[in-house]
Short mmCIF file of C-alpha atoms and ligand atoms in Angstrom, two decimals:
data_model
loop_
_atom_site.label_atom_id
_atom_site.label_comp_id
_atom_site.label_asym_id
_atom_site.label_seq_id
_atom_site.Cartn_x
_atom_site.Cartn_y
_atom_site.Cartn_z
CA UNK K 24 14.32 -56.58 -78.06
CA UNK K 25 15.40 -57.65 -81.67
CA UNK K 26 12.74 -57.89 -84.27
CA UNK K 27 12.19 -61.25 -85.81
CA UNK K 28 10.95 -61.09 -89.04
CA UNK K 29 9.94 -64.14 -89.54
CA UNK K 30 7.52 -63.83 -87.13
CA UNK K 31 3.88 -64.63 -88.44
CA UNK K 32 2.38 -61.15 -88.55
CA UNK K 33 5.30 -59.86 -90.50
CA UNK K 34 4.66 -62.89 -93.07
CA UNK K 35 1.17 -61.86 -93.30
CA UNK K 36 2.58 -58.45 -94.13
CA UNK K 37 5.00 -59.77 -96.86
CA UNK K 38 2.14 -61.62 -98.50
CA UNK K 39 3.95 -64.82 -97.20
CA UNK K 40 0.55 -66.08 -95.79
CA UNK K 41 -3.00 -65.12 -96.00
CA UNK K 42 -5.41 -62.92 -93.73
CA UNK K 43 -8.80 -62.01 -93.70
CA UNK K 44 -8.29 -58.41 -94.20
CA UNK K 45 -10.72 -55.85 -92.55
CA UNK K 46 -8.98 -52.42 -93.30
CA UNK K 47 -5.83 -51.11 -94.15
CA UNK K 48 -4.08 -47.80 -94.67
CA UNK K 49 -1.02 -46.88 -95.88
CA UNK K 50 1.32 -47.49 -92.87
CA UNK K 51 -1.30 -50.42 -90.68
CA UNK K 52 -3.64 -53.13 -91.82
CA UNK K 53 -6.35 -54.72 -89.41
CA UNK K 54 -7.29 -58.47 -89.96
CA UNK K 55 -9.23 -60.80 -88.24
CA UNK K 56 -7.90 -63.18 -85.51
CA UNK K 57 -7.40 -66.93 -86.26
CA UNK K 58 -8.69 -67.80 -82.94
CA UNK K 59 -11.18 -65.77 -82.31
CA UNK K 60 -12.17 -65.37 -78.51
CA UNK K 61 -15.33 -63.62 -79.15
CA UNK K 62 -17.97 -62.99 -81.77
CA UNK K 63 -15.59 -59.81 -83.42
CA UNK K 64 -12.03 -60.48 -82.72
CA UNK K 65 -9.52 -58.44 -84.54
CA UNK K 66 -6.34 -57.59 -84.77
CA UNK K 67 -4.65 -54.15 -85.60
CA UNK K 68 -0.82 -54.11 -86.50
CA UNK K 69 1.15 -51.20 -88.10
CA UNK K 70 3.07 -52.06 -90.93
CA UNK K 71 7.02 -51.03 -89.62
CA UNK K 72 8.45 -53.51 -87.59
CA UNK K 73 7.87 -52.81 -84.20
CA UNK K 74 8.28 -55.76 -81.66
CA UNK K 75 5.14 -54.25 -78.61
CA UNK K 76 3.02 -51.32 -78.35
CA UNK K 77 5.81 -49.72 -76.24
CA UNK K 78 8.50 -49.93 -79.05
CA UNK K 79 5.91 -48.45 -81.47
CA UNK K 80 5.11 -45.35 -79.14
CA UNK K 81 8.94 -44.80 -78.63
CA UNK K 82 9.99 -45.07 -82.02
CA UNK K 83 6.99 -45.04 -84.38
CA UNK K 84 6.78 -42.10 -86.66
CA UNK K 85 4.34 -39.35 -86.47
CA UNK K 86 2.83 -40.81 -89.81
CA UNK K 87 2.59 -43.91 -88.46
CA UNK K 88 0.97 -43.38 -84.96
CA UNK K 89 -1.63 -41.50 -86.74
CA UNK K 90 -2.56 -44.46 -89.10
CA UNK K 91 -2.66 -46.59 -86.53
CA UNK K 92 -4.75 -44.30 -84.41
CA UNK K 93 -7.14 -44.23 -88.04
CA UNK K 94 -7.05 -47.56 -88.33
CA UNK K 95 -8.40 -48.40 -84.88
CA UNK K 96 -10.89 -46.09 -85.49
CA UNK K 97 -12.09 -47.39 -88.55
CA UNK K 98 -12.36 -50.88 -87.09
CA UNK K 99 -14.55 -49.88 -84.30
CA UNK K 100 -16.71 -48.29 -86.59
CA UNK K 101 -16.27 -51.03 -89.26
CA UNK K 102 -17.59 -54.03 -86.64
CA UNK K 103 -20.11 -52.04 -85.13
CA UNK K 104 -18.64 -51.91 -81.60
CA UNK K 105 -18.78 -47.97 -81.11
CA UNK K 106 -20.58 -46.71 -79.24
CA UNK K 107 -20.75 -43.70 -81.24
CA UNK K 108 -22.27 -45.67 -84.01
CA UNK K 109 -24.91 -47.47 -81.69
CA UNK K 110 -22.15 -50.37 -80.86
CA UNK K 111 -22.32 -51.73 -76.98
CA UNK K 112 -18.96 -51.44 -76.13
CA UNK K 113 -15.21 -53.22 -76.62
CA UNK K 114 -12.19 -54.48 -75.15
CA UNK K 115 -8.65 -53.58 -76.65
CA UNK K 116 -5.83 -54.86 -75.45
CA UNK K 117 -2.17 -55.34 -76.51
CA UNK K 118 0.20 -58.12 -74.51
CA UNK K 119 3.20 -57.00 -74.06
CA UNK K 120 6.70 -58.78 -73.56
CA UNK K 121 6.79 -62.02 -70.93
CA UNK K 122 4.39 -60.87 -68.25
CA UNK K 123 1.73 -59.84 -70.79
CA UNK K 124 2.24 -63.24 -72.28
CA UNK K 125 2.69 -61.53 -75.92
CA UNK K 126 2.87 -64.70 -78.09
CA UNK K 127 3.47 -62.64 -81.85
CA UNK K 128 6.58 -60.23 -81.60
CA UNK K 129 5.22 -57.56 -83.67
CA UNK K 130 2.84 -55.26 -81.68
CA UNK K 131 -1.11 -55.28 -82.43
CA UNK K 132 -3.85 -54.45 -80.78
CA UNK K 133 -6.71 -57.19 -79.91
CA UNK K 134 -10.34 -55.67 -80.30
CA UNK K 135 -12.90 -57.94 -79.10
CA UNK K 136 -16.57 -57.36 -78.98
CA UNK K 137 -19.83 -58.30 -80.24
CA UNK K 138 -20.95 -59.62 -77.18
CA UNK K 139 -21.00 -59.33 -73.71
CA UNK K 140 -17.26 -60.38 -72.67
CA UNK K 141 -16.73 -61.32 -69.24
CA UNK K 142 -13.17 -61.47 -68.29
CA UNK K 143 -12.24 -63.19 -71.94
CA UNK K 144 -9.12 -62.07 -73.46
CA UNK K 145 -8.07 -60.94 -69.85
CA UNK K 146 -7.15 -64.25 -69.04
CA UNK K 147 -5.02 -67.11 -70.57
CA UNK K 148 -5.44 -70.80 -70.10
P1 AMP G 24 -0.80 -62.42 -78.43
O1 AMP G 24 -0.87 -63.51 -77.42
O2 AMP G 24 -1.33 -61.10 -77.91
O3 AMP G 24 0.58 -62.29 -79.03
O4 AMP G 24 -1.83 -62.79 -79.57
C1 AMP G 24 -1.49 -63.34 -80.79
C2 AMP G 24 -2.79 -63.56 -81.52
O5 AMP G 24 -2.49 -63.82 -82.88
C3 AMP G 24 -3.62 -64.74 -81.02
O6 AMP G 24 -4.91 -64.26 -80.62
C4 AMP G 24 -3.69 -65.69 -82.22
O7 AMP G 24 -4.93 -66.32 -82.33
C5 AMP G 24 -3.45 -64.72 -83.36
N1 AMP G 24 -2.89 -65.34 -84.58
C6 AMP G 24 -1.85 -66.18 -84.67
N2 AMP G 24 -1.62 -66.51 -85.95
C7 AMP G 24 -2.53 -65.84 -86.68
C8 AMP G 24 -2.82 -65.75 -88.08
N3 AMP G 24 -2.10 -66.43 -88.99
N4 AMP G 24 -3.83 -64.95 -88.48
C9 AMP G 24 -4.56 -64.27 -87.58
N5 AMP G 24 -4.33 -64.29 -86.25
C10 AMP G 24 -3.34 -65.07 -85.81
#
């Protein structure tokens, strides 16, 4: 699949539009979701433009899966979801392509928490 970039996360990347920036590294940046479905709901993206989480795992850099990897890290530990830092727990997930019903083409990674989630952000309306 192509990469469009003028997709909204990589206008966010470009500076094009705003975010509400929770971390960043050199090669990802985390920020927090628009519409958040739950009390912490945010997104991690790298920074290369990668369409889905299986297009960044085939041809992401070493560099760059090991930011990511960081940054994830960092934002569990940053919204107080770890449970190695006394957090209760999170969901990540990452839609991918038509039957994950991805909406952005550039591949991040939802982590929702905060609060006792149910089946939200496993289901769509
Ligand atoms: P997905 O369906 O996995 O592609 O999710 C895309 C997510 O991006 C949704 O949860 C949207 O709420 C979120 N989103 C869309 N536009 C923005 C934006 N400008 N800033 C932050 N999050 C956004």
């Amino acid at each position: 699949m192509n990469y469009d970039k003028n997709n909204i996360f990589a206008k966010i990347l470009r500076g094009d539009i705003p975010c509400t920036k929770v971390f960043e590294n050199e090669y990802s940046l985390a920020f927090k979701d628009i519409s958040p479905q739950a009390k912490i709901h945010v997104l991690v993206i790298p920074k290369g433009a990668y369409t889905d989480i299986d297009d960044f795992y085939t041809n992401a850099s070493e560099k760059e899966i090991i930011s990511f990897s960081n940054a994830v890290r960092e934002v569990l530990m940053l919204t107080g979801v770890s449970q190695n830092s006394g957090g209760k727990g999170f969901r990540a997930i990452a839609n991918t392509g038509p039957d994950g019903i991805q909406e952005v083409p550039h591949f991040h990674l939802h982590i929702l928490g905060g609060e006792n989630l149910g089946l939200r952000g496993l289901r769509k309306a």
